[in-house]
Amino acid sequence: MEKPKLSFWQIWNLSFGFLGVQIGYSLQNGNTSRILEALGADVHSIGYFWLAAPLAGLVVQPIIGLSSDKTWTKLGRRIPFIFFGAVVSALAMFFMPNAEYFAYVLPPLLFGAVMLLLMDTSFNVTMQPFRALVGDMVNDEQRNLGYSLQSALINFGAVFGSLLPWILVKIGMSNVPAAGEKVAESVIWSFYIGGIILLGSVLWTVFKTKEYAPKEHAEYNKIDLDAPDKKEKTSIFKLIGNAPTIFWQLGIVQFFSWFALFLMWVYTTRAIANQVWGPAALDAKSIGFNEAGDWTGVLFAFYSGVAALFSLLIPSIAKAIGRKKTYSFSLVLGGLGLISMFIVEDKNMLLLSISGVGLAWAAILAMPYAMLSGSLPADKMGVYMGLFNATITIPQIAAGLLGSTLIMLFGGNPMAIIVIAGVSMLIAGSAVFFVKESTTTIK
């Protein structure tokens, strides 16, 4: 039996919860450096705090993938993990911007770092099963649509999450900390609102999605449930050794893509603060720095909006010119956009530079999963998607460890790090042409 063709809205419901998760993730990306600097972190060491996110993903996602592959409940196999991760994510979002009020538990900077670790760990618990859920439910014909629609929802969420602090300032909230406080009111309320939306959207997926029962799943994926159970424990190392060649080829592309993204997320606020606002933004509590922080959110929202729209076009473009060319050209344009930021001193012109990142981001969220999932066995989809997440987390760990060294090599100029990110993205675009798609699924 073949997997049934799903309606547009069925595919939409599968990934709708990712909308809220991405709102939370975008708030984290756009405001973590801002919050940590306000709590006392130095720009030269701030990359180390960001290591919490990829380290959490490196450990958590394979475990969650393996666990969800073997889980069958009344709610399904992936949905219990999605729901649990969302609850913990929302709680961490409520606490992180209020770190200064928990000084009796831990120093504010350490408490903020712990909440960042908890928040990103739970984001990973939620996100990984969403990837596998599309692979479980969508047939080969609709695979491009499934992952592209997921990419679009992610980016619509990213637009709102990135813009939220800026929107709240526009309706009257302060973007400068009140006397005696460390974090601006607009940032605190952004995290409250984001956490509530995250829970609501995940509940939509929980109640609107019915996963295939074990028998249906076996029939659709040609798994013999009557075969003798060998009770074999497959080690992570054996799974890695049996991974298809495309897993490693895409891993190289992913390394340079995510190395670039991590540097961009960590250093953009300080880079544009120095380049556009200048001396008025040196103090992390100054109006200039907080305006730069708000504008970083606008830039991230803009590239996410570009990505959301481009995601809807990806299935048609990939059908016309192929997945590899679509993927490669998008990454190249992203790299050129980042490099161009070095010569831009007008904040509005930065929108043009960041639009290239939007094209790259849309492709990064859709194309590697569409290219990889067809080569993975259905009964190990979750664990392999979890292992593939290492191609996201390892480059971020590398960028976090190297960031401080790089910024010192370039005289403390964070905009130079953005240029390095652009070069890394160009390398990723070139590496796509060495990827060979396979129609053979591993066993």
CSV table of C-alpha atoms in Angstrom, one decimal:
chain,number,residue,atom,x,y,z
A,1,MET,CA,0.0,0.0,0.0
A,2,GLU,CA,1.1,3.5,-0.8
A,3,LYS,CA,0.7,6.4,1.6
A,4,PRO,CA,-2.5,8.3,0.9
A,5,LYS,CA,-2.3,11.7,-0.7
A,6,LEU,CA,-3.0,14.3,2.0
A,7,SER,CA,-5.0,17.5,1.5
A,8,PHE,CA,-3.2,20.9,1.7
A,9,TRP,CA,-4.8,21.5,5.1
A,10,GLN,CA,-3.8,18.1,6.5
A,11,ILE,CA,-0.1,18.9,5.6
A,12,TRP,CA,-0.6,22.4,7.1
A,13,ASN,CA,-1.9,20.9,10.4
A,14,LEU,CA,1.1,18.5,10.6
A,15,SER,CA,3.5,21.5,10.9
A,16,PHE,CA,1.3,24.2,12.3
A,17,GLY,CA,2.9,23.9,15.8
A,18,PHE,CA,6.3,24.7,14.2
A,19,LEU,CA,4.9,28.2,13.7
A,20,GLY,CA,4.9,28.8,17.5
A,21,VAL,CA,8.1,27.0,18.1
A,22,GLN,CA,9.8,29.2,15.6
A,23,ILE,CA,8.3,32.4,17.2
A,24,GLY,CA,10.1,31.3,20.4
A,25,TYR,CA,13.3,30.3,18.5
A,26,SER,CA,13.4,33.7,16.7
A,27,LEU,CA,12.9,35.6,20.0
A,28,GLN,CA,15.8,33.6,21.3
A,29,ASN,CA,18.0,34.3,18.2
A,30,GLY,CA,17.2,38.0,18.1
A,31,ASN,CA,17.4,38.8,21.8
A,32,THR,CA,19.7,36.4,23.6
A,33,SER,CA,22.9,38.5,22.9
A,34,ARG,CA,21.0,41.6,23.9
A,35,ILE,CA,19.7,40.0,27.2
A,36,LEU,CA,23.1,38.5,28.1
A,37,GLU,CA,25.0,41.7,27.5
A,38,ALA,CA,22.4,43.5,29.7
A,39,LEU,CA,23.1,40.9,32.4
A,40,GLY,CA,26.8,41.5,32.2
A,41,ALA,CA,28.3,39.3,29.4
A,42,ASP,CA,31.1,40.8,27.3
A,43,VAL,CA,30.9,40.8,23.4
A,44,HIS,CA,34.3,38.9,23.3
A,45,SER,CA,32.9,35.9,25.3
A,46,ILE,CA,29.2,36.0,24.3
A,47,GLY,CA,29.7,33.2,21.8
A,48,TYR,CA,30.4,30.8,24.6
A,49,PHE,CA,27.0,31.3,26.1
A,50,TRP,CA,25.4,30.5,22.7
A,51,LEU,CA,27.1,27.1,22.8
A,52,ALA,CA,24.3,25.9,25.1
A,53,ALA,CA,22.0,25.7,22.1
A,54,PRO,CA,24.0,23.4,19.7
A,55,LEU,CA,25.3,21.3,22.6
A,56,ALA,CA,21.7,20.6,23.6
A,57,GLY,CA,20.7,19.7,20.1
A,58,LEU,CA,23.7,17.5,19.6
A,59,VAL,CA,22.8,15.3,22.6
A,60,VAL,CA,19.0,15.6,22.6
A,61,GLN,CA,17.9,15.2,19.0
A,62,PRO,CA,19.3,11.7,18.3
A,63,ILE,CA,17.9,10.5,21.7
A,64,ILE,CA,14.5,12.0,20.9
A,65,GLY,CA,14.6,10.6,17.4
A,66,LEU,CA,15.4,7.1,18.6
A,67,SER,CA,12.8,7.3,21.3
A,68,SER,CA,10.0,8.5,19.1
A,69,ASP,CA,10.8,5.8,16.5
A,70,LYS,CA,9.9,3.2,19.2
A,71,THR,CA,7.0,5.1,20.8
A,72,TRP,CA,3.4,4.2,20.1
A,73,THR,CA,0.7,5.9,22.2
A,74,LYS,CA,-2.9,7.0,21.8
A,75,LEU,CA,-1.6,10.4,20.8
A,76,GLY,CA,0.9,8.9,18.3
A,77,ARG,CA,4.6,8.4,18.2
A,78,ARG,CA,5.9,11.9,17.5
A,79,ILE,CA,3.2,14.1,19.1
A,80,PRO,CA,3.9,13.2,22.8
A,81,PHE,CA,7.4,14.6,22.4
A,82,ILE,CA,6.2,17.7,20.5
A,83,PHE,CA,3.8,18.5,23.3
A,84,PHE,CA,6.2,17.9,26.2
A,85,GLY,CA,8.9,20.0,24.6
A,86,ALA,CA,6.5,22.8,23.9
A,87,VAL,CA,5.4,23.0,27.6
A,88,VAL,CA,9.0,23.2,28.9
A,89,SER,CA,10.0,25.7,26.1
A,90,ALA,CA,7.2,28.1,27.2
A,91,LEU,CA,8.2,27.9,30.8
A,92,ALA,CA,11.8,28.7,30.0
A,93,MET,CA,10.7,31.6,27.9
A,94,PHE,CA,8.8,33.1,30.8
A,95,PHE,CA,11.8,32.9,33.1
A,96,MET,CA,14.8,33.9,30.9
A,97,PRO,CA,14.1,37.6,30.5
A,98,ASN,CA,13.4,37.8,34.3
A,99,ALA,CA,16.8,36.3,35.3
A,100,GLU,CA,17.7,39.4,37.4
A,101,TYR,CA,14.8,38.6,39.8
A,102,PHE,CA,16.2,35.1,40.6
A,103,ALA,CA,19.5,36.4,42.0
A,104,TYR,CA,18.7,34.6,45.3
A,105,VAL,CA,18.9,31.3,43.3
A,106,LEU,CA,21.8,32.0,41.0
A,107,PRO,CA,23.7,35.1,39.7
A,108,PRO,CA,21.5,36.7,37.0
A,109,LEU,CA,24.0,36.0,34.1
A,110,LEU,CA,24.3,32.3,35.2
A,111,PHE,CA,20.5,32.0,35.6
A,112,GLY,CA,20.0,33.5,32.1
A,113,ALA,CA,22.5,31.0,30.7
A,114,VAL,CA,20.7,28.1,32.4
A,115,MET,CA,17.4,29.2,31.0
A,116,LEU,CA,18.9,29.5,27.6
A,117,LEU,CA,20.1,25.9,27.9
A,118,LEU,CA,16.7,24.7,29.1
A,119,MET,CA,14.9,26.7,26.4
A,120,ASP,CA,17.0,25.4,23.6
A,121,THR,CA,17.0,21.8,24.8
A,122,SER,CA,13.2,21.8,24.9
A,123,PHE,CA,13.0,23.5,21.5
A,124,ASN,CA,15.1,20.6,20.2
A,125,VAL,CA,12.8,18.1,21.9
A,126,THR,CA,9.9,19.7,20.0
A,127,MET,CA,11.5,20.4,16.6
A,128,GLN,CA,13.0,17.0,15.8
A,129,PRO,CA,9.7,15.1,15.9
A,130,PHE,CA,8.2,17.7,13.6
A,131,ARG,CA,10.8,16.8,10.9
A,132,ALA,CA,10.1,13.1,11.3
A,133,LEU,CA,6.4,13.6,11.4
A,134,VAL,CA,6.4,14.9,7.8
A,135,GLY,CA,8.6,12.0,6.7
A,136,ASP,CA,6.1,9.6,8.4
A,137,MET,CA,2.9,11.0,7.0
A,138,VAL,CA,3.7,12.5,3.6
A,139,ASN,CA,4.2,10.3,0.4
A,140,ASP,CA,7.1,10.7,-2.0
A,141,GLU,CA,5.0,12.8,-4.4
A,142,GLN,CA,4.2,15.4,-1.8
A,143,ARG,CA,7.6,15.4,0.0
A,144,ASN,CA,8.8,18.7,-1.5
A,145,LEU,CA,5.4,20.3,-0.6
A,146,GLY,CA,5.5,18.9,2.9
A,147,TYR,CA,9.0,20.3,3.8
A,148,SER,CA,8.5,23.5,1.9
A,149,LEU,CA,5.2,24.2,3.7
A,150,GLN,CA,7.0,23.5,7.0
A,151,SER,CA,9.6,26.0,5.9
A,152,ALA,CA,7.0,28.6,5.1
A,153,LEU,CA,5.3,28.2,8.5
A,154,ILE,CA,8.7,28.3,10.3
A,155,ASN,CA,9.4,31.6,8.5
A,156,PHE,CA,6.0,33.2,9.1
A,157,GLY,CA,6.6,32.4,12.8
A,158,ALA,CA,10.1,33.9,12.5
A,159,VAL,CA,8.8,37.1,11.0
A,160,PHE,CA,6.4,37.6,13.9
A,161,GLY,CA,8.9,36.5,16.6
A,162,SER,CA,11.6,38.7,15.3
A,163,LEU,CA,9.3,41.8,15.0
A,164,LEU,CA,7.5,41.4,18.3
A,165,PRO,CA,9.8,43.5,20.5
A,166,TRP,CA,9.8,46.3,17.8
A,167,ILE,CA,6.0,46.1,17.5
A,168,LEU,CA,5.6,46.4,21.3
A,169,VAL,CA,7.8,49.5,21.3
A,170,LYS,CA,5.6,51.0,18.5
A,171,ILE,CA,2.5,50.5,20.7
A,172,GLY,CA,4.0,52.2,23.7
A,173,MET,CA,6.3,49.8,25.6
A,174,SER,CA,9.8,50.9,26.6
A,175,ASN,CA,12.8,49.4,24.8
A,176,VAL,CA,15.2,50.7,27.4
A,177,PRO,CA,15.4,49.0,30.9
A,178,ALA,CA,13.7,51.0,33.6
A,179,ALA,CA,15.8,52.4,36.4
A,180,GLY,CA,17.4,49.6,38.5
A,181,GLU,CA,16.4,46.9,35.9
A,182,LYS,CA,18.4,45.2,33.3
A,183,VAL,CA,16.0,44.0,30.5
A,184,ALA,CA,13.6,46.2,28.6
A,185,GLU,CA,9.8,45.8,29.1
A,186,SER,CA,9.3,45.2,25.4
A,187,VAL,CA,11.7,42.2,25.5
A,188,ILE,CA,10.1,40.7,28.6
A,189,TRP,CA,6.6,40.9,27.2
A,190,SER,CA,7.7,39.5,23.8
A,191,PHE,CA,8.9,36.4,25.6
A,192,TYR,CA,5.5,36.1,27.5
A,193,ILE,CA,3.5,36.5,24.3
A,194,GLY,CA,5.8,34.1,22.3
A,195,GLY,CA,5.5,31.4,24.9
A,196,ILE,CA,1.7,31.5,24.9
A,197,ILE,CA,1.5,31.3,21.1
A,198,LEU,CA,4.0,28.5,21.1
A,199,LEU,CA,1.7,26.4,23.4
A,200,GLY,CA,-1.4,27.3,21.4
A,201,SER,CA,0.0,26.4,18.0
A,202,VAL,CA,1.4,23.1,19.2
A,203,LEU,CA,-1.9,22.1,20.7
A,204,TRP,CA,-3.5,22.8,17.3
A,205,THR,CA,-1.2,20.1,15.8
A,206,VAL,CA,-1.8,17.8,18.7
A,207,PHE,CA,-5.6,17.9,18.3
A,208,LYS,CA,-5.8,18.2,14.5
A,209,THR,CA,-3.3,15.5,13.5
A,210,LYS,CA,-3.9,11.7,13.7
A,211,GLU,CA,-0.7,9.7,13.1
A,212,TYR,CA,-0.9,6.4,11.4
A,213,ALA,CA,-1.4,3.4,13.7
A,214,PRO,CA,1.4,0.8,13.8
A,215,LYS,CA,-0.4,-1.5,11.4
A,216,GLU,CA,-1.0,1.3,8.9
A,217,HIS,CA,2.5,2.6,9.2
A,218,ALA,CA,3.9,-0.9,8.6
A,219,GLU,CA,1.7,-1.4,5.5
A,220,TYR,CA,2.6,2.0,4.0
A,221,ASN,CA,6.3,1.5,4.6
A,222,LYS,CA,6.4,-2.2,3.7
A,223,ILE,CA,7.4,-3.3,7.3
A,224,ASP,CA,6.6,-7.0,8.2
A,225,LEU,CA,5.1,-6.9,11.7
A,226,ASP,CA,4.9,-10.7,11.7
A,227,ALA,CA,8.7,-11.0,11.2
A,228,PRO,CA,10.5,-12.5,14.2
A,229,ASP,CA,11.7,-9.8,16.6
A,230,LYS,CA,15.4,-10.1,16.8
A,231,LYS,CA,15.6,-8.0,19.9
A,232,GLU,CA,18.7,-6.4,18.5
A,233,LYS,CA,20.0,-3.1,19.9
A,234,THR,CA,21.3,-1.0,17.1
A,235,SER,CA,24.0,1.3,18.4
A,236,ILE,CA,24.2,4.9,17.3
A,237,PHE,CA,27.7,4.2,15.9
A,238,LYS,CA,26.3,1.4,13.8
A,239,LEU,CA,23.6,3.6,12.5
A,240,ILE,CA,26.1,6.3,11.6
A,241,GLY,CA,28.3,3.7,9.9
A,242,ASN,CA,25.3,2.6,7.8
A,243,ALA,CA,24.2,6.1,6.9
A,244,PRO,CA,23.7,6.7,3.2
A,245,THR,CA,26.4,8.6,1.3
A,246,ILE,CA,24.1,11.6,0.8
A,247,PHE,CA,23.9,12.0,4.6
A,248,TRP,CA,27.6,12.9,4.6
A,249,GLN,CA,27.5,15.0,1.4
A,250,LEU,CA,24.7,17.1,2.7
A,251,GLY,CA,26.5,17.2,6.1
A,252,ILE,CA,29.3,19.2,4.5
A,253,VAL,CA,26.9,21.7,3.0
A,254,GLN,CA,25.1,21.9,6.4
A,255,PHE,CA,28.4,22.6,8.2
A,256,PHE,CA,29.3,25.7,6.2
A,257,SER,CA,25.6,26.9,6.1
A,258,TRP,CA,25.1,26.7,9.9
A,259,PHE,CA,28.6,28.0,10.7
A,260,ALA,CA,27.5,31.1,8.8
A,261,LEU,CA,24.1,31.3,10.5
A,262,PHE,CA,25.4,31.0,14.0
A,263,LEU,CA,28.0,33.8,13.5
A,264,MET,CA,25.2,36.0,12.0
A,265,TRP,CA,22.8,35.4,14.9
A,266,VAL,CA,25.4,36.0,17.6
A,267,TYR,CA,27.2,39.1,16.2
A,268,THR,CA,24.6,41.0,14.1
A,269,THR,CA,23.3,43.2,16.9
A,270,ARG,CA,26.7,44.4,18.0
A,271,ALA,CA,27.9,44.6,14.4
A,272,ILE,CA,25.2,47.0,13.2
A,273,ALA,CA,25.2,48.9,16.5
A,274,ASN,CA,28.9,49.7,15.9
A,275,GLN,CA,28.6,50.4,12.2
A,276,VAL,CA,25.2,52.2,12.0
A,277,TRP,CA,24.7,53.8,15.5
A,278,GLY,CA,28.4,54.2,16.4
A,279,PRO,CA,29.6,55.6,19.8
A,280,ALA,CA,26.0,56.1,20.9
A,281,ALA,CA,25.5,52.3,21.1
A,282,LEU,CA,28.6,51.3,23.1
A,283,ASP,CA,26.8,50.8,26.3
A,284,ALA,CA,24.5,47.8,26.4
A,285,LYS,CA,21.8,49.8,28.2
A,286,SER,CA,22.0,52.8,25.9
A,287,ILE,CA,19.1,53.9,23.7
A,288,GLY,CA,21.4,53.4,20.6
A,289,PHE,CA,22.2,49.8,21.5
A,290,ASN,CA,18.6,48.9,22.2
A,291,GLU,CA,17.5,50.6,18.9
A,292,ALA,CA,20.1,48.4,17.2
A,293,GLY,CA,18.7,45.4,19.0
A,294,ASP,CA,15.2,46.3,17.8
A,295,TRP,CA,16.5,46.7,14.2
A,296,THR,CA,18.2,43.3,14.4
A,297,GLY,CA,14.7,41.9,15.0
A,298,VAL,CA,13.4,43.8,12.0
A,299,LEU,CA,16.3,42.5,9.8
A,300,PHE,CA,15.7,38.9,11.0
A,301,ALA,CA,11.9,39.3,10.4
A,302,PHE,CA,12.6,40.6,6.9
A,303,TYR,CA,14.8,37.7,5.9
A,304,SER,CA,12.2,35.3,7.4
A,305,GLY,CA,9.5,37.0,5.4
A,306,VAL,CA,11.5,36.6,2.2
A,307,ALA,CA,12.1,33.0,3.2
A,308,ALA,CA,8.4,32.4,3.8
A,309,LEU,CA,7.4,33.6,0.4
A,310,PHE,CA,10.3,31.9,-1.3
A,311,SER,CA,9.5,28.6,0.5
A,312,LEU,CA,6.1,28.6,-1.3
A,313,LEU,CA,8.0,28.9,-4.7
A,314,ILE,CA,10.6,26.2,-3.9
A,315,PRO,CA,8.6,23.2,-5.1
A,316,SER,CA,8.0,24.8,-8.5
A,317,ILE,CA,11.5,26.0,-8.9
A,318,ALA,CA,13.0,22.6,-7.8
A,319,LYS,CA,10.7,20.9,-10.3
A,320,ALA,CA,11.9,23.2,-13.1
A,321,ILE,CA,15.7,23.3,-12.4
A,322,GLY,CA,16.2,20.5,-9.8
A,323,ARG,CA,16.8,20.5,-6.1
A,324,LYS,CA,20.6,20.9,-6.3
A,325,LYS,CA,20.6,24.1,-8.4
A,326,THR,CA,17.8,25.6,-6.3
A,327,TYR,CA,19.7,24.8,-3.1
A,328,SER,CA,23.0,26.0,-4.4
A,329,PHE,CA,21.9,29.3,-5.9
A,330,SER,CA,20.0,30.2,-2.8
A,331,LEU,CA,23.0,29.7,-0.6
A,332,VAL,CA,25.3,31.7,-2.9
A,333,LEU,CA,22.8,34.6,-2.8
A,334,GLY,CA,22.8,34.4,1.0
A,335,GLY,CA,26.6,34.5,1.2
A,336,LEU,CA,26.7,37.6,-1.1
A,337,GLY,CA,24.1,39.3,1.1
A,338,LEU,CA,26.1,38.8,4.2
A,339,ILE,CA,29.3,40.0,2.7
A,340,SER,CA,27.6,43.2,1.4
A,341,MET,CA,26.7,44.2,4.9
A,342,PHE,CA,30.3,45.2,5.4
A,343,ILE,CA,29.9,48.3,3.2
A,344,VAL,CA,26.4,49.3,4.3
A,345,GLU,CA,26.0,52.1,6.8
A,346,ASP,CA,22.4,52.9,6.3
A,347,LYS,CA,20.1,50.7,8.4
A,348,ASN,CA,17.4,50.6,5.7
A,349,MET,CA,19.9,49.4,3.1
A,350,LEU,CA,20.7,46.4,5.3
A,351,LEU,CA,17.2,45.1,4.4
A,352,LEU,CA,18.5,44.5,0.9
A,353,SER,CA,21.6,42.7,2.1
A,354,ILE,CA,19.6,40.5,4.5
A,355,SER,CA,17.1,39.5,1.8
A,356,GLY,CA,19.7,37.2,0.3
A,357,VAL,CA,19.9,35.4,3.6
A,358,GLY,CA,16.1,34.9,3.4
A,359,LEU,CA,16.5,32.9,0.2
A,360,ALA,CA,19.3,30.8,1.7
A,361,TRP,CA,17.3,30.2,4.9
A,362,ALA,CA,14.3,29.0,3.0
A,363,ALA,CA,16.4,26.5,1.1
A,364,ILE,CA,18.3,25.4,4.3
A,365,LEU,CA,15.0,24.6,6.0
A,366,ALA,CA,13.5,22.6,3.2
A,367,MET,CA,16.0,21.2,0.6
A,368,PRO,CA,18.4,19.0,2.7
A,369,TYR,CA,15.4,17.2,4.3
A,370,ALA,CA,13.6,16.7,1.0
A,371,MET,CA,16.8,15.3,-0.5
A,372,LEU,CA,17.7,13.1,2.5
A,373,SER,CA,14.3,11.6,3.6
A,374,GLY,CA,13.9,9.5,0.5
A,375,SER,CA,17.0,7.6,1.3
A,376,LEU,CA,16.1,6.8,4.9
A,377,PRO,CA,14.3,3.7,6.2
A,378,ALA,CA,10.8,4.5,7.6
A,379,ASP,CA,11.4,2.6,10.8
A,380,LYS,CA,14.5,4.7,11.5
A,381,MET,CA,13.4,8.0,10.2
A,382,GLY,CA,13.3,9.7,13.6
A,383,VAL,CA,16.8,8.6,14.7
A,384,TYR,CA,18.4,9.5,11.4
A,385,MET,CA,16.8,12.9,11.4
A,386,GLY,CA,18.1,13.3,14.9
A,387,LEU,CA,21.6,12.2,13.9
A,388,PHE,CA,21.4,14.6,10.9
A,389,ASN,CA,20.9,17.4,13.4
A,390,ALA,CA,24.5,17.0,14.3
A,391,THR,CA,25.3,18.6,10.9
A,392,ILE,CA,23.5,21.7,12.4
A,393,THR,CA,24.9,21.6,15.9
A,394,ILE,CA,28.6,20.7,15.3
A,395,PRO,CA,29.2,23.8,13.1
A,396,GLN,CA,27.5,26.0,15.6
A,397,ILE,CA,29.7,24.6,18.4
A,398,ALA,CA,32.7,25.3,16.1
A,399,ALA,CA,31.5,28.8,15.5
A,400,GLY,CA,30.9,29.4,19.2
A,401,LEU,CA,34.4,28.2,20.1
A,402,LEU,CA,36.1,30.1,17.3
A,403,GLY,CA,34.1,33.3,17.5
A,404,SER,CA,36.1,35.0,20.3
A,405,THR,CA,39.4,34.2,18.5
A,406,LEU,CA,38.1,35.5,15.2
A,407,ILE,CA,36.8,38.7,16.6
A,408,MET,CA,40.2,39.3,18.3
A,409,LEU,CA,42.0,38.6,15.1
A,410,PHE,CA,40.0,41.3,13.4
A,411,GLY,CA,40.6,43.9,16.1
A,412,GLY,CA,37.3,43.5,17.8
A,413,ASN,CA,35.3,44.3,14.7
A,414,PRO,CA,32.1,42.2,14.8
A,415,MET,CA,31.2,43.2,11.2
A,416,ALA,CA,34.3,41.3,10.0
A,417,ILE,CA,32.7,38.2,11.5
A,418,ILE,CA,29.6,38.7,9.4
A,419,VAL,CA,31.8,38.8,6.3
A,420,ILE,CA,33.4,35.5,7.4
A,421,ALA,CA,29.9,34.1,7.7
A,422,GLY,CA,29.2,35.2,4.1
A,423,VAL,CA,32.3,33.4,2.8
A,424,SER,CA,31.2,30.3,4.7
A,425,MET,CA,27.8,30.4,3.0
A,426,LEU,CA,29.4,30.7,-0.4
A,427,ILE,CA,31.5,27.5,0.3
A,428,ALA,CA,28.2,25.8,1.3
A,429,GLY,CA,26.6,26.8,-2.0
A,430,SER,CA,29.6,25.3,-4.0
A,431,ALA,CA,29.5,22.1,-2.0
A,432,VAL,CA,25.9,21.3,-3.1
A,433,PHE,CA,27.2,20.3,-6.5
A,434,PHE,CA,29.1,17.4,-5.0
A,435,VAL,CA,25.8,15.9,-3.5
A,436,LYS,CA,24.5,12.9,-5.4
A,437,GLU,CA,20.8,12.1,-4.8
A,438,SER,CA,19.9,8.5,-4.5
A,439,THR,CA,16.6,6.7,-5.2
A,440,THR,CA,17.7,3.7,-3.1
A,441,THR,CA,16.5,3.6,0.5
A,442,ILE,CA,18.9,2.0,3.1
A,443,LYS,CA,17.6,-0.9,5.2
